[in-house]
Amino acid sequence: MFITTHSLSTNTIRCLFSIHQIPNNFLYPMEMGNNSTKQTHSHSHFHKLSLHRPNHNHNSAPIVTMSNNNNAATKADPEAEEPTWPELLGSNNWEGLLDPLNLSLRKLVLRCGDLIQCTYDAFNNDENSKYCGSSRYGKASFFNKVMFEAASDYQVVSFLYATARVGHREAFFFHSQSRESWDRESNWIGYIAVATDEASSALGRREIYVVWRGTTRNYEWIDVLGADLESVQSLMHPPHVSAAKQGNDGDASSSDSDDDNEKVPKVMRGWLTIYTSDDPRSQFAKTSARVQLLTKIKGLIKQYQDEKLSVTLVGHSLGASLSVLSAFDLVENGVSDIPVSAIVFGCAQVGNKAFDQRFKSYPNLNVLHVRNTIDLIPHYPGHLLGFVDTGIELVIDTRKSPSLKDSKNPSDWHNLQAMLHVVAGWNGKEKEFELKVKRSLALVNKSCEFLKDECLVPGSWWIEKNKGMVRDEKGDWVLAPPGDEDLPVPEEY
């Protein structure tokens, strides 16, 4: 239940997703904009929205609920018409909702961020534990044990597991040092959650969330993998990329020719490796994360076929890139009649121009990228290597908050909780920071020391009690085993 900090070399800072201690003389990057556009569409049959806050002892966004009042408005602007649910998910490219930041969208973004934080809070990265690489908590008690605000409104219906090809696995994943490890081939990489029947009745729709975990690895894994582009022909159905060159093994190669990069949709090989790799030796990753996701979403759509549905994929850092890729995959392979959106934080560039153009061609597919203007990660791998930005950006600046240090540490610029803190009080580039929703300031320091000392909040405070050590019946201190309900169990598909 804790996230550690690590020291990394500066020569790889531009391409790491878990950056921690960097020299203080590291300079801020130049600000870069995103001019991406997308054909708009509407879903006029959806009702308007209102919001209420569940009575939970926590700190995040209220649940978004349906209202039959088509003239409902936010308190901030009583004359403003409240956006529909599809509009909050990007059906109109979030036009008019970002500056100033619409209250309902602000709360939705915070909800998505807190769903992502659950993966960091639950992930077991203690290599002394034989359950290292798994979730500390089972599906039934997951939201309660990570103290998620709306625990009673959502249920985890599936865990997602990933592996990687030989040569890449150690760059991505944690593994136990114990000979009795739960699984040596895979890691828990996220989960799928669905709104409960009661919440769905109040909402007037069934929300499905796919939540991808970012990496907490202290390994310079981008240096191992590089930033090669690889064709996504394997995700396209039916195969449309006839121009893709074939390698000796029959897979589409990562040709570097300018003509190939202009015409063939490609993404960074690392994202594709994690998403599509499987390992028959693993009980948990016998099928790839991709197959697990597509199978489960297909089943949920069939299960709730008589209800209004939406699928929202969320992630931070590495998880953000997987969210964009998997959102594309869902729509590319048949999810065409319901909104599919990726709401992501600190996302690296995922693919090339051809990938971005194909992504934009789907009217029900949208990406909102919450980007801290001084964060380095969204500028990687870079336009010179053929990558482009995907989606609409909500650009924030952590330097606006009076509670945050003037940090020169790039890991702070990329910190999820710091971004959420700023989203809660963001009023645009020209206006002062002012909280618009209640959110505990202490959350910022869950896994860092970004808050000013006068806030009196200890750094990296989210840890397992005694780091999971307990006294056994013999009086010896040992790592506590998980309860039966929290033991890793292979998913059934």
Short mmCIF file of C-alpha atoms in Angstrom, two decimals:
data_model
loop_
_atom_site.label_atom_id
_atom_site.label_comp_id
_atom_site.label_asym_id
_atom_site.label_seq_id
_atom_site.Cartn_x
_atom_site.Cartn_y
_atom_site.Cartn_z
CA MET A 1 0.00 0.00 0.00
CA PHE A 2 2.97 2.29 -0.47
CA ILE A 3 4.96 3.87 -3.24
CA THR A 4 8.68 4.17 -2.78
CA THR A 5 11.07 6.81 -4.07
CA HIS A 6 14.22 6.02 -5.98
CA SER A 7 17.26 7.80 -7.37
CA LEU A 8 17.77 7.77 -11.13
CA SER A 9 20.40 9.18 -13.46
CA THR A 10 19.77 12.54 -15.11
CA ASN A 11 20.65 11.39 -18.62
CA THR A 12 17.41 9.45 -18.84
CA ILE A 13 15.10 11.89 -17.09
CA ARG A 14 13.44 12.94 -20.32
CA CYS A 15 12.14 9.43 -20.92
CA LEU A 16 11.25 7.94 -17.54
CA PHE A 17 7.80 7.44 -16.15
CA SER A 18 8.73 7.05 -12.51
CA ILE A 19 11.15 9.92 -11.89
CA HIS A 20 12.19 10.68 -8.36
CA GLN A 21 15.36 12.45 -7.23
CA ILE A 22 16.88 14.79 -9.82
CA PRO A 23 19.47 17.55 -9.39
CA ASN A 24 17.96 20.92 -8.51
CA ASN A 25 19.54 22.66 -11.49
CA PHE A 26 17.30 20.82 -13.96
CA LEU A 27 15.52 23.42 -16.09
CA TYR A 28 11.82 23.77 -16.89
CA PRO A 29 10.86 22.68 -20.41
CA MET A 30 9.31 25.03 -22.90
CA GLU A 31 5.53 25.07 -22.98
CA MET A 32 4.02 23.26 -25.94
CA GLY A 33 0.44 23.36 -27.13
CA ASN A 34 -1.82 20.84 -28.80
CA ASN A 35 -3.66 21.91 -31.91
CA SER A 36 -5.42 18.62 -32.45
CA THR A 37 -8.95 18.82 -33.77
CA LYS A 38 -11.66 16.27 -34.23
CA GLN A 39 -15.00 16.07 -35.94
CA THR A 40 -17.74 16.78 -33.42
CA HIS A 41 -20.92 14.81 -32.89
CA SER A 42 -23.87 14.93 -30.57
CA HIS A 43 -26.00 12.58 -28.52
CA SER A 44 -29.15 14.61 -28.03
CA HIS A 45 -31.10 11.76 -26.45
CA PHE A 46 -29.11 12.01 -23.21
CA HIS A 47 -30.55 13.99 -20.29
CA LYS A 48 -28.77 16.89 -18.64
CA LEU A 49 -26.67 16.41 -15.55
CA SER A 50 -26.67 17.44 -11.93
CA LEU A 51 -24.33 16.41 -9.15
CA HIS A 52 -24.52 15.33 -5.55
CA ARG A 53 -21.93 14.29 -3.02
CA PRO A 54 -22.27 10.85 -1.40
CA ASN A 55 -21.91 10.90 2.37
CA HIS A 56 -18.48 9.29 2.51
CA ASN A 57 -15.55 10.20 4.71
CA HIS A 58 -13.13 11.12 1.97
CA ASN A 59 -12.12 13.90 -0.32
CA SER A 60 -12.89 13.57 -3.98
CA ALA A 61 -15.44 14.46 -6.59
CA PRO A 62 -19.14 13.82 -6.13
CA ILE A 63 -20.89 11.28 -8.26
CA VAL A 64 -22.35 12.67 -11.48
CA THR A 65 -26.09 12.09 -11.59
CA MET A 66 -28.80 12.51 -14.17
CA SER A 67 -31.42 15.23 -14.08
CA ASN A 68 -34.46 15.70 -16.28
CA ASN A 69 -34.00 19.47 -16.04
CA ASN A 70 -32.48 20.46 -19.35
CA ASN A 71 -31.77 23.93 -17.98
CA ALA A 72 -29.77 22.83 -14.96
CA ALA A 73 -26.78 25.10 -14.35
CA THR A 74 -23.68 25.23 -12.23
CA LYS A 75 -23.54 27.47 -9.19
CA ALA A 76 -20.53 29.24 -10.69
CA ASP A 77 -22.56 30.45 -13.68
CA PRO A 78 -26.31 30.27 -13.08
CA GLU A 79 -27.03 31.14 -16.72
CA ALA A 80 -24.77 28.44 -18.16
CA GLU A 81 -26.45 25.33 -19.50
CA GLU A 82 -25.13 22.18 -17.87
CA PRO A 83 -23.36 19.85 -20.33
CA THR A 84 -24.82 16.46 -21.16
CA TRP A 85 -22.99 13.31 -20.17
CA PRO A 86 -21.73 12.71 -23.75
CA GLU A 87 -20.46 16.30 -23.82
CA LEU A 88 -18.57 15.69 -20.57
CA LEU A 89 -17.03 12.67 -22.28
CA GLY A 90 -15.93 14.74 -25.27
CA SER A 91 -18.68 14.44 -27.89
CA ASN A 92 -18.09 18.12 -28.71
CA ASN A 93 -14.33 18.07 -28.02
CA TRP A 94 -14.99 19.64 -24.60
CA GLU A 95 -15.68 22.92 -26.40
CA GLY A 96 -16.53 25.66 -23.91
CA LEU A 97 -15.82 23.42 -20.91
CA LEU A 98 -12.08 23.88 -20.38
CA ASP A 99 -11.59 27.63 -19.96
CA PRO A 100 -13.13 28.31 -17.60
CA LEU A 101 -13.14 24.75 -16.35
CA ASN A 102 -16.72 23.54 -16.06
CA LEU A 103 -17.61 22.42 -12.55
CA SER A 104 -19.11 19.09 -13.65
CA LEU A 105 -16.10 18.32 -15.82
CA ARG A 106 -13.77 19.30 -12.97
CA LYS A 107 -15.50 16.80 -10.70
CA LEU A 108 -15.42 14.07 -13.35
CA VAL A 109 -11.68 14.61 -13.91
CA LEU A 110 -11.09 14.36 -10.16
CA ARG A 111 -13.13 11.17 -9.99
CA CYS A 112 -11.05 9.65 -12.77
CA GLY A 113 -7.84 10.67 -11.02
CA ASP A 114 -8.95 9.07 -7.77
CA LEU A 115 -9.80 5.83 -9.57
CA ILE A 116 -6.23 5.83 -10.89
CA GLN A 117 -4.78 6.57 -7.45
CA CYS A 118 -6.46 3.39 -6.22
CA THR A 119 -4.04 1.36 -8.34
CA TYR A 120 -1.00 3.01 -6.74
CA ASP A 121 -2.44 2.61 -3.24
CA ALA A 122 -3.24 -1.07 -3.76
CA PHE A 123 -0.16 -2.23 -5.68
CA ASN A 124 2.26 -4.42 -3.75
CA ASN A 125 5.78 -3.40 -4.81
CA ASP A 126 7.59 -4.92 -1.83
CA GLU A 127 10.00 -7.44 -3.31
CA ASN A 128 10.34 -9.11 0.08
CA SER A 129 6.70 -10.20 -0.18
CA LYS A 130 5.82 -13.33 -2.09
CA TYR A 131 2.82 -11.36 -3.38
CA CYS A 132 4.94 -8.58 -4.87
CA GLY A 133 3.45 -7.44 -8.18
CA SER A 134 -0.14 -8.16 -7.19
CA SER A 135 -2.95 -6.07 -5.73
CA ARG A 136 -2.93 -6.05 -1.95
CA TYR A 137 -6.71 -6.18 -1.96
CA GLY A 138 -9.25 -8.43 -3.62
CA LYS A 139 -12.05 -7.21 -5.85
CA ALA A 140 -14.83 -7.44 -3.24
CA SER A 141 -13.18 -5.12 -0.70
CA PHE A 142 -10.96 -3.15 -3.06
CA PHE A 143 -12.58 0.29 -2.94
CA ASN A 144 -13.21 0.17 0.79
CA LYS A 145 -9.61 -0.75 1.59
CA VAL A 146 -8.11 2.01 -0.53
CA MET A 147 -10.61 4.41 1.06
CA PHE A 148 -12.13 5.43 -2.25
CA GLU A 149 -14.78 8.07 -1.68
CA ALA A 150 -17.56 6.48 -3.73
CA ALA A 151 -16.85 2.91 -2.64
CA SER A 152 -20.54 2.07 -2.42
CA ASP A 153 -21.29 3.37 -5.93
CA TYR A 154 -18.86 1.21 -7.93
CA GLN A 155 -17.75 -2.40 -7.91
CA VAL A 156 -14.60 -3.96 -9.33
CA VAL A 157 -15.67 -6.69 -11.73
CA SER A 158 -12.28 -7.72 -13.11
CA PHE A 159 -8.56 -7.37 -12.52
CA LEU A 160 -6.19 -6.96 -15.46
CA TYR A 161 -2.76 -8.59 -15.62
CA ALA A 162 0.15 -8.01 -17.97
CA THR A 163 3.41 -9.63 -18.91
CA ALA A 164 6.11 -8.77 -21.44
CA ARG A 165 8.28 -10.58 -23.91
CA VAL A 166 11.57 -12.02 -22.76
CA GLY A 167 14.11 -9.23 -22.52
CA HIS A 168 11.56 -6.60 -21.50
CA ARG A 169 9.86 -8.11 -18.46
CA GLU A 170 12.37 -6.92 -15.87
CA ALA A 171 12.17 -3.42 -17.30
CA PHE A 172 8.48 -3.14 -16.52
CA PHE A 173 7.55 -5.32 -13.58
CA PHE A 174 8.19 -6.07 -9.94
CA HIS A 175 8.90 -9.63 -8.85
CA SER A 176 9.16 -11.25 -5.47
CA GLN A 177 12.47 -12.50 -4.17
CA SER A 178 10.61 -15.36 -2.52
CA ARG A 179 10.75 -18.84 -4.03
CA GLU A 180 7.03 -19.07 -3.24
CA SER A 181 6.09 -16.10 -5.42
CA TRP A 182 2.44 -15.91 -6.44
CA ASP A 183 3.44 -15.51 -10.12
CA ARG A 184 6.83 -14.85 -11.66
CA GLU A 185 5.61 -14.00 -15.13
CA SER A 186 3.06 -11.22 -14.65
CA ASN A 187 2.00 -8.14 -12.68
CA TRP A 188 -1.37 -6.69 -11.79
CA ILE A 189 -1.82 -3.79 -14.22
CA GLY A 190 -5.30 -2.44 -13.49
CA TYR A 191 -8.98 -3.16 -13.09
CA ILE A 192 -12.44 -2.73 -14.59
CA ALA A 193 -15.14 -1.17 -12.44
CA VAL A 194 -18.87 -0.74 -13.06
CA ALA A 195 -21.45 1.49 -11.41
CA THR A 196 -23.70 -0.47 -9.06
CA ASP A 197 -27.39 -1.02 -9.80
CA GLU A 198 -28.37 1.58 -7.23
CA ALA A 199 -25.95 4.17 -8.53
CA SER A 200 -26.87 3.41 -12.14
CA SER A 201 -30.55 3.92 -11.34
CA ALA A 202 -29.73 7.34 -9.89
CA LEU A 203 -27.43 8.20 -12.80
CA GLY A 204 -29.76 7.07 -15.57
CA ARG A 205 -26.88 5.18 -17.21
CA ARG A 206 -24.31 2.46 -16.51
CA GLU A 207 -20.73 3.70 -16.23
CA ILE A 208 -17.88 1.33 -17.05
CA TYR A 209 -14.35 2.40 -16.07
CA VAL A 210 -11.14 0.76 -17.23
CA VAL A 211 -8.30 1.84 -14.94
CA TRP A 212 -4.67 1.25 -15.95
CA ARG A 213 -1.87 1.40 -13.40
CA GLY A 214 1.17 3.57 -14.06
CA THR A 215 4.64 2.26 -13.38
CA THR A 216 6.38 2.69 -10.04
CA ARG A 217 9.45 0.88 -11.36
CA ASN A 218 12.84 2.42 -10.51
CA TYR A 219 14.28 0.93 -13.69
CA GLU A 220 15.33 3.00 -16.67
CA TRP A 221 13.03 0.91 -18.81
CA ILE A 222 12.62 3.35 -21.68
CA ASP A 223 16.37 3.05 -22.28
CA VAL A 224 15.90 -0.71 -22.57
CA LEU A 225 12.95 -0.48 -24.93
CA GLY A 226 13.75 2.66 -26.85
CA ALA A 227 11.10 4.68 -28.67
CA ASP A 228 10.65 2.63 -31.83
CA LEU A 229 7.36 2.92 -33.66
CA GLU A 230 5.52 -0.28 -34.47
CA SER A 231 2.47 -0.85 -36.65
CA VAL A 232 -0.87 -1.39 -34.92
CA GLN A 233 -2.03 -3.65 -37.73
CA SER A 234 -2.46 -6.44 -35.18
CA LEU A 235 -5.15 -4.36 -33.45
CA MET A 236 -7.03 -3.41 -36.60
CA HIS A 237 -10.05 -5.41 -37.67
CA PRO A 238 -10.17 -6.24 -40.44
CA PRO A 239 -6.53 -5.56 -41.27
CA HIS A 240 -6.46 -2.25 -43.15
CA VAL A 241 -2.74 -1.57 -43.22
CA SER A 242 -1.74 -3.35 -46.38
CA ALA A 243 1.24 -1.02 -46.72
CA ALA A 244 2.81 -2.34 -43.53
CA LYS A 245 5.98 -4.24 -44.18
CA GLN A 246 6.20 -7.73 -42.79
CA GLY A 247 9.10 -8.98 -40.72
CA ASN A 248 10.51 -12.49 -40.77
CA ASP A 249 8.07 -13.60 -38.11
CA GLY A 250 5.05 -12.23 -39.99
CA ASP A 251 4.51 -9.24 -37.72
CA ALA A 252 4.33 -5.73 -39.06
CA SER A 253 7.76 -4.17 -38.81
CA SER A 254 8.62 -0.74 -37.47
CA SER A 255 9.84 0.77 -40.71
CA ASP A 256 11.38 4.19 -40.27
CA SER A 257 10.68 5.46 -43.80
CA ASP A 258 8.89 8.79 -43.98
CA ASP A 259 6.30 7.39 -46.37
CA ASP A 260 5.57 4.45 -44.08
CA ASN A 261 5.19 6.67 -41.01
CA GLU A 262 2.79 8.94 -42.90
CA LYS A 263 0.47 6.14 -44.06
CA VAL A 264 0.69 3.34 -41.48
CA PRO A 265 -0.79 3.83 -38.00
CA LYS A 266 1.97 3.11 -35.51
CA VAL A 267 2.50 3.39 -31.75
CA MET A 268 5.49 3.12 -29.47
CA ARG A 269 6.56 -0.50 -29.28
CA GLY A 270 6.65 -0.44 -25.47
CA TRP A 271 2.93 0.28 -25.15
CA LEU A 272 2.11 -2.46 -27.64
CA THR A 273 4.42 -4.93 -25.89
CA ILE A 274 2.70 -4.58 -22.52
CA TYR A 275 -0.78 -4.52 -24.04
CA THR A 276 -0.47 -7.54 -26.34
CA SER A 277 2.03 -9.89 -24.66
CA ASP A 278 0.90 -13.14 -23.07
CA ASP A 279 2.71 -15.96 -21.29
CA PRO A 280 1.35 -19.52 -21.19
CA ARG A 281 3.41 -20.20 -18.04
CA SER A 282 1.38 -17.67 -16.06
CA GLN A 283 -2.02 -18.44 -14.55
CA PHE A 284 -2.78 -14.74 -14.70
CA ALA A 285 -1.42 -13.72 -18.11
CA LYS A 286 -2.14 -16.78 -20.27
CA THR A 287 -3.99 -14.26 -22.39
CA SER A 288 -2.76 -10.73 -22.97
CA ALA A 289 -4.09 -7.67 -21.18
CA ARG A 290 -5.69 -6.81 -24.51
CA VAL A 291 -7.62 -10.08 -24.74
CA GLN A 292 -8.65 -9.79 -21.09
CA LEU A 293 -9.99 -6.28 -21.69
CA LEU A 294 -11.81 -6.95 -24.96
CA THR A 295 -13.40 -10.11 -23.58
CA LYS A 296 -14.64 -8.45 -20.40
CA ILE A 297 -15.93 -5.28 -22.09
CA LYS A 298 -17.76 -7.33 -24.71
CA GLY A 299 -19.42 -9.30 -21.90
CA LEU A 300 -20.39 -6.16 -19.98
CA ILE A 301 -21.89 -4.53 -23.06
CA LYS A 302 -23.99 -7.64 -23.64
CA GLN A 303 -24.95 -7.84 -19.95
CA TYR A 304 -26.15 -4.23 -19.90
CA GLN A 305 -27.38 -4.04 -23.50
CA ASP A 306 -30.72 -2.53 -22.48
CA GLU A 307 -29.09 0.36 -20.60
CA LYS A 308 -27.33 3.57 -21.63
CA LEU A 309 -23.63 2.81 -21.39
CA SER A 310 -20.31 4.63 -21.46
CA VAL A 311 -16.78 3.28 -21.30
CA THR A 312 -14.12 5.57 -19.80
CA LEU A 313 -10.48 4.50 -19.75
CA VAL A 314 -8.27 6.31 -17.26
CA GLY A 315 -4.58 6.28 -16.44
CA HIS A 316 -1.52 8.28 -15.41
CA SER A 317 1.93 8.10 -16.97
CA LEU A 318 2.38 4.60 -18.43
CA GLY A 319 -1.29 3.92 -17.60
CA ALA A 320 -2.27 6.99 -19.62
CA SER A 321 -0.59 5.62 -22.73
CA LEU A 322 -2.27 2.24 -22.24
CA SER A 323 -5.62 4.04 -21.85
CA VAL A 324 -5.24 5.81 -25.20
CA LEU A 325 -4.13 2.62 -26.95
CA SER A 326 -6.87 0.44 -25.47
CA ALA A 327 -9.59 3.05 -26.12
CA PHE A 328 -8.56 3.00 -29.77
CA ASP A 329 -8.58 -0.80 -29.76
CA LEU A 330 -12.11 -1.01 -28.33
CA VAL A 331 -13.59 1.28 -30.97
CA GLU A 332 -11.48 -0.18 -33.77
CA ASN A 333 -12.92 -3.57 -32.90
CA GLY A 334 -16.60 -2.84 -32.75
CA VAL A 335 -17.54 -0.61 -29.81
CA SER A 336 -19.17 1.97 -32.04
CA ASP A 337 -22.53 2.88 -30.55
CA ILE A 338 -21.57 4.08 -27.06
CA PRO A 339 -19.20 6.85 -25.88
CA VAL A 340 -15.62 5.64 -25.39
CA SER A 341 -13.29 8.18 -23.79
CA ALA A 342 -9.82 8.23 -22.30
CA ILE A 343 -9.27 10.77 -19.51
CA VAL A 344 -5.57 10.71 -18.79
CA PHE A 345 -2.86 12.51 -16.82
CA GLY A 346 0.78 13.07 -17.75
CA CYS A 347 0.51 11.07 -20.96
CA ALA A 348 3.45 10.52 -23.28
CA GLN A 349 2.93 10.67 -27.02
CA VAL A 350 1.46 7.34 -28.06
CA GLY A 351 1.69 7.11 -31.83
CA ASN A 352 2.43 8.73 -35.17
CA LYS A 353 0.37 11.04 -37.37
CA ALA A 354 -1.39 8.17 -39.14
CA PHE A 355 -2.44 6.70 -35.79
CA ASP A 356 -3.75 10.08 -34.66
CA GLN A 357 -5.71 10.55 -37.89
CA ARG A 358 -7.31 7.13 -37.62
CA PHE A 359 -8.08 7.81 -33.95
CA LYS A 360 -9.86 11.05 -34.90
CA SER A 361 -11.94 9.29 -37.55
CA TYR A 362 -14.16 7.64 -34.91
CA PRO A 363 -16.90 10.03 -33.70
CA ASN A 364 -17.50 8.17 -30.41
CA LEU A 365 -13.79 8.10 -29.43
CA ASN A 366 -12.25 10.96 -27.46
CA VAL A 367 -9.21 11.75 -25.31
CA LEU A 368 -8.85 14.45 -22.65
CA HIS A 369 -5.25 14.84 -21.51
CA VAL A 370 -4.65 16.70 -18.24
CA ARG A 371 -1.12 18.05 -18.68
CA ASN A 372 0.99 19.98 -16.22
CA THR A 373 2.74 22.59 -18.35
CA ILE A 374 6.15 21.89 -16.73
CA ASP A 375 5.86 18.09 -16.86
CA LEU A 376 8.52 16.51 -19.09
CA ILE A 377 6.80 13.23 -19.86
CA PRO A 378 4.16 14.51 -22.33
CA HIS A 379 6.98 15.74 -24.61
CA TYR A 380 8.42 12.23 -24.95
CA PRO A 381 9.32 10.52 -27.30
CA GLY A 382 9.13 13.64 -29.48
CA HIS A 383 8.07 14.93 -32.88
CA LEU A 384 11.52 14.34 -34.35
CA LEU A 385 10.97 10.60 -33.85
CA GLY A 386 7.65 10.69 -35.67
CA PHE A 387 5.32 10.94 -32.66
CA VAL A 388 2.43 13.39 -32.30
CA ASP A 389 0.07 14.42 -29.52
CA THR A 390 -3.33 12.73 -29.38
CA GLY A 391 -6.49 14.25 -27.96
CA ILE A 392 -7.62 17.52 -26.38
CA GLU A 393 -5.49 19.03 -23.62
CA LEU A 394 -6.48 20.58 -20.32
CA VAL A 395 -3.23 22.39 -19.53
CA ILE A 396 -2.65 23.23 -15.86
CA ASP A 397 0.34 24.58 -13.96
CA THR A 398 1.32 23.30 -10.53
CA ARG A 399 3.29 26.51 -9.95
CA LYS A 400 -0.06 28.28 -9.50
CA SER A 401 -0.80 26.60 -6.16
CA PRO A 402 0.41 28.54 -3.11
CA SER A 403 0.66 25.28 -1.15
CA LEU A 404 3.27 23.62 -3.38
CA LYS A 405 7.02 24.08 -3.17
CA ASP A 406 8.99 25.69 -5.96
CA SER A 407 10.28 22.24 -6.77
CA LYS A 408 12.97 21.56 -9.36
CA ASN A 409 12.31 17.82 -9.11
CA PRO A 410 10.65 16.52 -12.31
CA SER A 411 8.95 13.73 -10.36
CA ASP A 412 6.94 16.40 -8.56
CA TRP A 413 5.92 17.97 -11.86
CA HIS A 414 4.61 14.54 -12.93
CA ASN A 415 2.94 13.65 -9.61
CA LEU A 416 -0.71 12.59 -10.01
CA GLN A 417 -1.96 13.94 -6.68
CA ALA A 418 -0.32 17.31 -7.31
CA MET A 419 -2.17 17.50 -10.63
CA LEU A 420 -5.47 16.63 -8.96
CA HIS A 421 -4.87 19.28 -6.31
CA VAL A 422 -4.37 21.87 -9.03
CA VAL A 423 -7.40 20.68 -11.03
CA ALA A 424 -9.50 21.26 -7.89
CA GLY A 425 -8.43 24.92 -7.84
CA TRP A 426 -7.61 25.68 -11.47
CA ASN A 427 -9.14 28.89 -12.81
CA GLY A 428 -7.11 29.33 -15.96
CA LYS A 429 -3.66 30.57 -16.79
CA GLU A 430 -4.41 34.21 -16.06
CA LYS A 431 -6.46 33.83 -12.86
CA GLU A 432 -5.40 32.97 -9.33
CA PHE A 433 -5.62 29.48 -7.86
CA GLU A 434 -8.80 29.02 -5.82
CA LEU A 435 -10.34 25.72 -4.76
CA LYS A 436 -13.71 25.13 -6.40
CA VAL A 437 -14.34 21.74 -4.77
CA LYS A 438 -13.40 20.44 -1.35
CA ARG A 439 -10.30 18.26 -1.49
CA SER A 440 -7.87 17.33 1.25
CA LEU A 441 -4.52 19.07 0.76
CA ALA A 442 -2.70 16.20 2.48
CA LEU A 443 -3.35 13.93 -0.51
CA VAL A 444 -0.58 15.71 -2.41
CA ASN A 445 2.06 14.17 -0.14
CA LYS A 446 0.79 10.61 -0.40
CA SER A 447 3.94 9.54 -2.26
CA CYS A 448 6.10 12.68 -2.37
CA GLU A 449 7.13 15.77 -0.39
CA PHE A 450 5.76 18.44 -2.71
CA LEU A 451 3.76 20.38 -0.11
CA LYS A 452 5.40 23.32 1.64
CA ASP A 453 6.74 22.53 5.10
CA GLU A 454 4.27 24.88 6.77
CA CYS A 455 1.44 22.60 5.65
CA LEU A 456 2.69 20.16 8.33
CA VAL A 457 2.00 17.07 6.24
CA PRO A 458 4.65 14.31 6.29
CA GLY A 459 6.00 13.12 2.98
CA SER A 460 5.12 9.77 1.42
CA TRP A 461 2.68 9.03 4.21
CA TRP A 462 0.62 6.31 2.47
CA ILE A 463 2.37 3.18 3.76
CA GLU A 464 1.36 -0.19 5.11
CA LYS A 465 1.39 -0.23 8.92
CA ASN A 466 4.84 -1.44 10.02
CA LYS A 467 5.40 -2.09 6.31
CA GLY A 468 3.20 -5.14 6.63
CA MET A 469 5.15 -6.72 9.49
CA VAL A 470 3.25 -8.46 12.32
CA ARG A 471 4.18 -10.71 15.24
CA ASP A 472 3.25 -14.34 14.71
CA GLU A 473 2.19 -16.86 17.35
CA LYS A 474 5.85 -17.55 18.15
CA GLY A 475 6.56 -13.89 18.81
CA ASP A 476 8.58 -13.47 15.61
CA TRP A 477 8.07 -10.50 13.32
CA VAL A 478 7.04 -11.64 9.83
CA LEU A 479 5.33 -10.21 6.77
CA ALA A 480 1.60 -10.67 7.21
CA PRO A 481 -0.02 -12.87 4.56
CA PRO A 482 -3.13 -11.46 2.87
CA GLY A 483 -6.54 -12.61 4.00
CA ASP A 484 -8.34 -15.16 1.90
CA GLU A 485 -10.44 -12.46 0.23
CA ASP A 486 -7.27 -10.63 -0.84
CA LEU A 487 -5.29 -13.52 -2.30
CA PRO A 488 -4.56 -13.23 -6.04
CA VAL A 489 -6.98 -15.36 -8.01
CA PRO A 490 -6.78 -15.90 -11.79
CA GLU A 491 -9.64 -14.29 -13.72
CA GLU A 492 -12.08 -16.45 -15.64
CA TYR A 493 -12.85 -15.54 -19.26
#
